[in-house]
Short mmCIF file of the C-alpha atoms (twelve columns), coordinates in Angstrom:
data_MODEL
# 
_entry.id   MODEL 
# 
loop_
_atom_site.group_PDB 
_atom_site.id 
_atom_site.type_symbol 
_atom_site.label_atom_id 
_atom_site.label_alt_id 
_atom_site.label_comp_id 
_atom_site.label_asym_id 
_atom_site.label_seq_id 
_atom_site.Cartn_x 
_atom_site.Cartn_y 
_atom_site.Cartn_z 
_atom_site.pdbx_PDB_model_num 
ATOM 1   C CA . MET A 1   -13.103 66.361 18.196 1 
ATOM 2   C CA . ARG A 2   -15.924 64.822 20.178 1 
ATOM 3   C CA . ARG A 3   -16.272 62.026 17.680 1 
ATOM 4   C CA . SER A 4   -12.604 61.118 17.961 1 
ATOM 5   C CA . LEU A 5   -12.798 61.218 21.788 1 
ATOM 6   C CA . ALA A 6   -15.767 58.836 21.814 1 
ATOM 7   C CA . LEU A 7   -14.010 56.514 19.359 1 
ATOM 8   C CA . ALA A 8   -10.848 56.581 21.470 1 
ATOM 9   C CA . THR A 9   -12.842 55.691 24.605 1 
ATOM 10  C CA . LEU A 10  -14.557 52.797 22.807 1 
ATOM 11  C CA . LEU A 11  -11.252 51.472 21.489 1 
ATOM 12  C CA . LEU A 12  -9.660  51.792 24.922 1 
ATOM 13  C CA . ALA A 13  -12.478 49.793 26.564 1 
ATOM 14  C CA . ALA A 14  -12.268 47.116 23.867 1 
ATOM 15  C CA . ALA A 15  -8.476  46.989 24.139 1 
ATOM 16  C CA . CYS A 16  -8.485  45.947 27.790 1 
ATOM 17  C CA . GLY A 17  -10.685 42.927 27.114 1 
ATOM 18  C CA . ILE A 18  -13.776 44.125 28.949 1 
ATOM 19  C CA . SER A 19  -16.945 43.886 26.972 1 
ATOM 20  C CA . PRO A 20  -19.829 46.126 27.993 1 
ATOM 21  C CA . THR A 21  -22.858 44.418 29.588 1 
ATOM 22  C CA . ASP A 22  -26.231 45.403 30.976 1 
ATOM 23  C CA . VAL A 23  -26.698 45.814 34.723 1 
ATOM 24  C CA . VAL A 24  -27.614 42.522 36.411 1 
ATOM 25  C CA . ASP A 25  -29.241 42.405 39.869 1 
ATOM 26  C CA . ARG A 26  -27.542 39.694 41.934 1 
ATOM 27  C CA . ALA A 27  -29.217 40.268 45.321 1 
ATOM 28  C CA . GLY A 28  -31.304 42.708 47.276 1 
ATOM 29  C CA . SER A 29  -29.942 45.979 48.559 1 
ATOM 30  C CA . PRO A 30  -28.023 45.860 51.818 1 
ATOM 31  C CA . VAL A 31  -30.338 46.685 54.722 1 
ATOM 32  C CA . VAL A 32  -29.567 47.353 58.365 1 
ATOM 33  C CA . GLU A 33  -31.678 45.151 60.612 1 
ATOM 34  C CA . VAL A 34  -32.958 47.067 63.637 1 
ATOM 35  C CA . PRO A 35  -34.433 45.019 66.471 1 
ATOM 36  C CA . PRO A 36  -38.129 45.603 67.065 1 
ATOM 37  C CA . PRO A 37  -38.976 48.269 69.652 1 
ATOM 38  C CA . SER A 38  -39.753 47.296 73.212 1 
ATOM 39  C CA . LYS A 39  -43.498 47.076 73.513 1 
ATOM 40  C CA . THR A 40  -43.736 46.150 77.162 1 
ATOM 41  C CA . ILE A 41  -45.333 47.535 80.307 1 
ATOM 42  C CA . TYR A 42  -44.903 46.770 83.992 1 
ATOM 43  C CA . LEU A 43  -47.725 44.889 85.689 1 
ATOM 44  C CA . LEU A 44  -47.796 43.022 89.009 1 
ATOM 45  C CA . LYS A 45  -47.456 39.305 89.645 1 
ATOM 46  C CA . ASP A 46  -47.548 38.065 93.235 1 
ATOM 47  C CA . GLY A 47  -47.163 41.670 94.421 1 
ATOM 48  C CA . GLU A 48  -43.964 42.339 92.437 1 
ATOM 49  C CA . LEU A 49  -43.294 44.188 89.197 1 
ATOM 50  C CA . THR A 50  -43.100 42.042 86.092 1 
ATOM 51  C CA . LEU A 51  -42.436 43.086 82.499 1 
ATOM 52  C CA . GLU A 52  -45.327 42.088 80.222 1 
ATOM 53  C CA . PRO A 53  -45.999 42.482 76.489 1 
ATOM 54  C CA . ALA A 54  -48.309 45.357 75.566 1 
ATOM 55  C CA . ASP A 55  -50.692 45.484 72.624 1 
ATOM 56  C CA . VAL A 56  -49.506 48.790 71.113 1 
ATOM 57  C CA . ASP A 57  -48.529 49.981 67.656 1 
ATOM 58  C CA . SER A 58  -45.369 51.791 68.734 1 
ATOM 59  C CA . ASP A 59  -42.841 51.871 71.544 1 
ATOM 60  C CA . SER A 60  -43.506 55.551 72.295 1 
ATOM 61  C CA . VAL A 61  -43.858 56.465 75.947 1 
ATOM 62  C CA . SER A 62  -47.347 57.769 75.247 1 
ATOM 63  C CA . SER A 63  -48.481 54.450 73.731 1 
ATOM 64  C CA . LEU A 64  -46.949 52.418 76.540 1 
ATOM 65  C CA . LEU A 65  -48.489 54.530 79.310 1 
ATOM 66  C CA . THR A 66  -51.879 54.454 77.567 1 
ATOM 67  C CA . ALA A 67  -51.662 50.641 77.479 1 
ATOM 68  C CA . LEU A 68  -50.566 50.543 81.127 1 
ATOM 69  C CA . PHE A 69  -53.601 52.500 82.295 1 
ATOM 70  C CA . ALA A 70  -55.930 50.612 79.916 1 
ATOM 71  C CA . ALA A 71  -54.824 47.369 81.583 1 
ATOM 72  C CA . SER A 72  -56.370 48.607 84.840 1 
ATOM 73  C CA . THR A 73  -59.837 48.168 83.305 1 
ATOM 74  C CA . GLN A 74  -59.231 44.601 82.085 1 
ATOM 75  C CA . ALA A 75  -59.126 41.150 83.630 1 
ATOM 76  C CA . LEU A 76  -55.433 40.240 83.722 1 
ATOM 77  C CA . GLY A 77  -55.492 36.571 84.787 1 
ATOM 78  C CA . ASP A 78  -52.583 35.906 87.135 1 
ATOM 79  C CA . ARG A 79  -51.330 39.478 86.650 1 
ATOM 80  C CA . ASP A 80  -52.657 42.588 88.376 1 
ATOM 81  C CA . THR A 81  -52.130 46.343 88.506 1 
ATOM 82  C CA . ALA A 82  -52.023 48.873 91.310 1 
ATOM 83  C CA . LEU A 83  -53.492 51.488 88.975 1 
ATOM 84  C CA . ARG A 84  -57.147 50.416 89.190 1 
ATOM 85  C CA . GLY A 85  -59.298 53.514 89.602 1 
ATOM 86  C CA . PHE A 86  -56.727 55.828 88.020 1 
ATOM 87  C CA . ALA A 87  -56.733 57.318 84.521 1 
ATOM 88  C CA . LEU A 88  -53.993 58.819 82.397 1 
ATOM 89  C CA . GLU A 89  -54.759 62.475 81.668 1 
ATOM 90  C CA . GLY A 90  -51.718 63.062 79.472 1 
ATOM 91  C CA . ILE A 91  -47.953 63.425 79.415 1 
ATOM 92  C CA . GLU A 92  -45.558 66.302 78.880 1 
ATOM 93  C CA . ASP A 93  -41.953 65.843 77.845 1 
ATOM 94  C CA . SER A 94  -39.611 68.744 78.479 1 
ATOM 95  C CA . LEU A 95  -36.127 68.404 77.144 1 
ATOM 96  C CA . ASN A 96  -33.453 69.832 79.346 1 
ATOM 97  C CA . PRO A 97  -31.807 72.875 77.733 1 
ATOM 98  C CA . ILE A 98  -28.322 72.352 76.319 1 
ATOM 99  C CA . PRO A 99  -25.576 74.790 77.374 1 
ATOM 100 C CA . ARG A 100 -23.544 76.150 74.461 1 
ATOM 101 C CA . ASP A 101 -20.372 74.176 75.212 1 
ATOM 102 C CA . GLU A 102 -22.114 70.843 75.868 1 
ATOM 103 C CA . VAL A 103 -22.126 68.041 73.334 1 
ATOM 104 C CA . LYS A 104 -25.610 67.827 71.831 1 
ATOM 105 C CA . LEU A 105 -26.053 64.052 72.187 1 
ATOM 106 C CA . PRO A 106 -27.608 62.365 74.086 1 
ATOM 107 C CA . ARG A 107 -30.462 64.566 75.243 1 
ATOM 108 C CA . THR A 108 -32.501 63.526 78.219 1 
ATOM 109 C CA . SER A 109 -35.746 64.779 79.555 1 
ATOM 110 C CA . THR A 110 -38.106 64.896 82.458 1 
ATOM 111 C CA . LEU A 111 -41.398 63.238 81.643 1 
ATOM 112 C CA . THR A 112 -44.420 64.587 83.505 1 
ATOM 113 C CA . VAL A 113 -47.315 62.132 83.757 1 
ATOM 114 C CA . PHE A 114 -50.716 63.618 84.614 1 
ATOM 115 C CA . ILE A 115 -53.188 61.249 86.270 1 
ATOM 116 C CA . ARG A 116 -56.622 61.449 87.841 1 
ATOM 117 C CA . GLY A 117 -58.363 59.054 90.184 1 
ATOM 118 C CA . ASP A 118 -59.632 58.268 93.652 1 
ATOM 119 C CA . GLY A 119 -57.865 56.367 96.371 1 
ATOM 120 C CA . THR A 120 -54.252 56.021 97.362 1 
ATOM 121 C CA . LEU A 121 -51.554 55.949 94.724 1 
ATOM 122 C CA . SER A 122 -49.352 53.220 96.198 1 
ATOM 123 C CA . VAL A 123 -45.598 52.868 95.860 1 
ATOM 124 C CA . LEU A 124 -46.135 49.960 93.431 1 
ATOM 125 C CA . ALA A 125 -48.533 52.044 91.318 1 
ATOM 126 C CA . LYS A 126 -45.909 54.796 91.053 1 
ATOM 127 C CA . ALA A 127 -43.256 52.213 90.212 1 
ATOM 128 C CA . GLN A 128 -45.427 50.791 87.410 1 
ATOM 129 C CA . ILE A 129 -45.642 54.254 85.825 1 
ATOM 130 C CA . VAL A 130 -41.970 55.124 86.315 1 
ATOM 131 C CA . CYS A 131 -40.534 51.759 85.211 1 
ATOM 132 C CA . THR A 132 -42.718 51.703 82.097 1 
ATOM 133 C CA . ALA A 133 -41.698 55.275 81.166 1 
ATOM 134 C CA . LEU A 134 -37.986 54.718 81.836 1 
ATOM 135 C CA . GLN A 135 -37.822 52.108 79.080 1 
ATOM 136 C CA . ASP A 136 -37.347 55.104 76.775 1 
ATOM 137 C CA . ALA A 137 -33.633 55.913 76.950 1 
ATOM 138 C CA . SER A 138 -34.237 59.653 76.557 1 
ATOM 139 C CA . VAL A 139 -36.289 59.831 79.767 1 
ATOM 140 C CA . GLU A 140 -34.116 60.590 82.774 1 
ATOM 141 C CA . GLU A 141 -36.706 61.502 85.396 1 
ATOM 142 C CA . VAL A 142 -40.438 60.930 85.787 1 
ATOM 143 C CA . LYS A 143 -42.735 63.322 87.632 1 
ATOM 144 C CA . ILE A 144 -46.271 62.238 88.499 1 
ATOM 145 C CA . VAL A 145 -48.849 65.013 88.820 1 
ATOM 146 C CA . ARG A 146 -52.107 63.912 90.354 1 
ATOM 147 C CA . LYS A 147 -55.116 66.071 89.492 1 
ATOM 148 C CA . TYR A 148 -58.068 66.402 91.852 1 
ATOM 149 C CA . ALA A 149 -61.541 67.792 91.209 1 
ATOM 150 C CA . ASP A 150 -61.754 69.677 94.524 1 
ATOM 151 C CA . ARG A 151 -58.161 70.687 95.383 1 
ATOM 152 C CA . PRO A 152 -54.859 71.684 93.774 1 
ATOM 153 C CA . PRO A 153 -52.791 69.001 92.027 1 
ATOM 154 C CA . THR A 154 -49.950 67.239 93.843 1 
ATOM 155 C CA . THR A 155 -46.578 66.385 92.320 1 
ATOM 156 C CA . GLU A 156 -44.342 63.442 93.123 1 
ATOM 157 C CA . ARG A 157 -40.675 63.324 92.062 1 
ATOM 158 C CA . ARG A 158 -37.627 61.182 92.616 1 
ATOM 159 C CA . ILE A 159 -39.477 57.915 92.300 1 
ATOM 160 C CA . ALA A 160 -36.998 55.095 91.732 1 
ATOM 161 C CA . CYS A 161 -37.736 52.091 89.577 1 
ATOM 162 C CA . GLY A 162 -34.798 49.788 90.316 1 
ATOM 163 C CA . GLU A 163 -35.667 48.980 93.919 1 
ATOM 164 C CA . HIS A 164 -39.082 47.590 92.901 1 
ATOM 165 C CA . LYS A 165 -38.008 45.284 90.054 1 
# 
């Protein structure tokens, strides 16, 4: 029975004029092209925020903020930073909880940035941190927590980026 079924299939294929062939590659597989991630940080030029390329491996908020604070120890030519004397201690991302009836996408979070340093943290310094962090679409709010050696930490919220660009 199997033999007759195989013979019938072979005769049917031959009867329609299609001869069997080997697989031939004509072109590469289809690939979706994704634009490269934003690898930029906010520095200062003539006292105003300016978007500048950052030398980082990824577009993660952590990498960008590390590069932002690292720039404060470098000569920047005609660019500057208001973060000189400050160091990034770390970040904490806490996703807002999702109520049961809410659609699960998109999720946003509050990013807490922990810093240490002496001197005054100016409005432009805060804007550099916030604007750099807000490049990540999942970050909705940025909190800056400043740690001190001799007193409790202070927290700053509701820092807007748009008015400083």
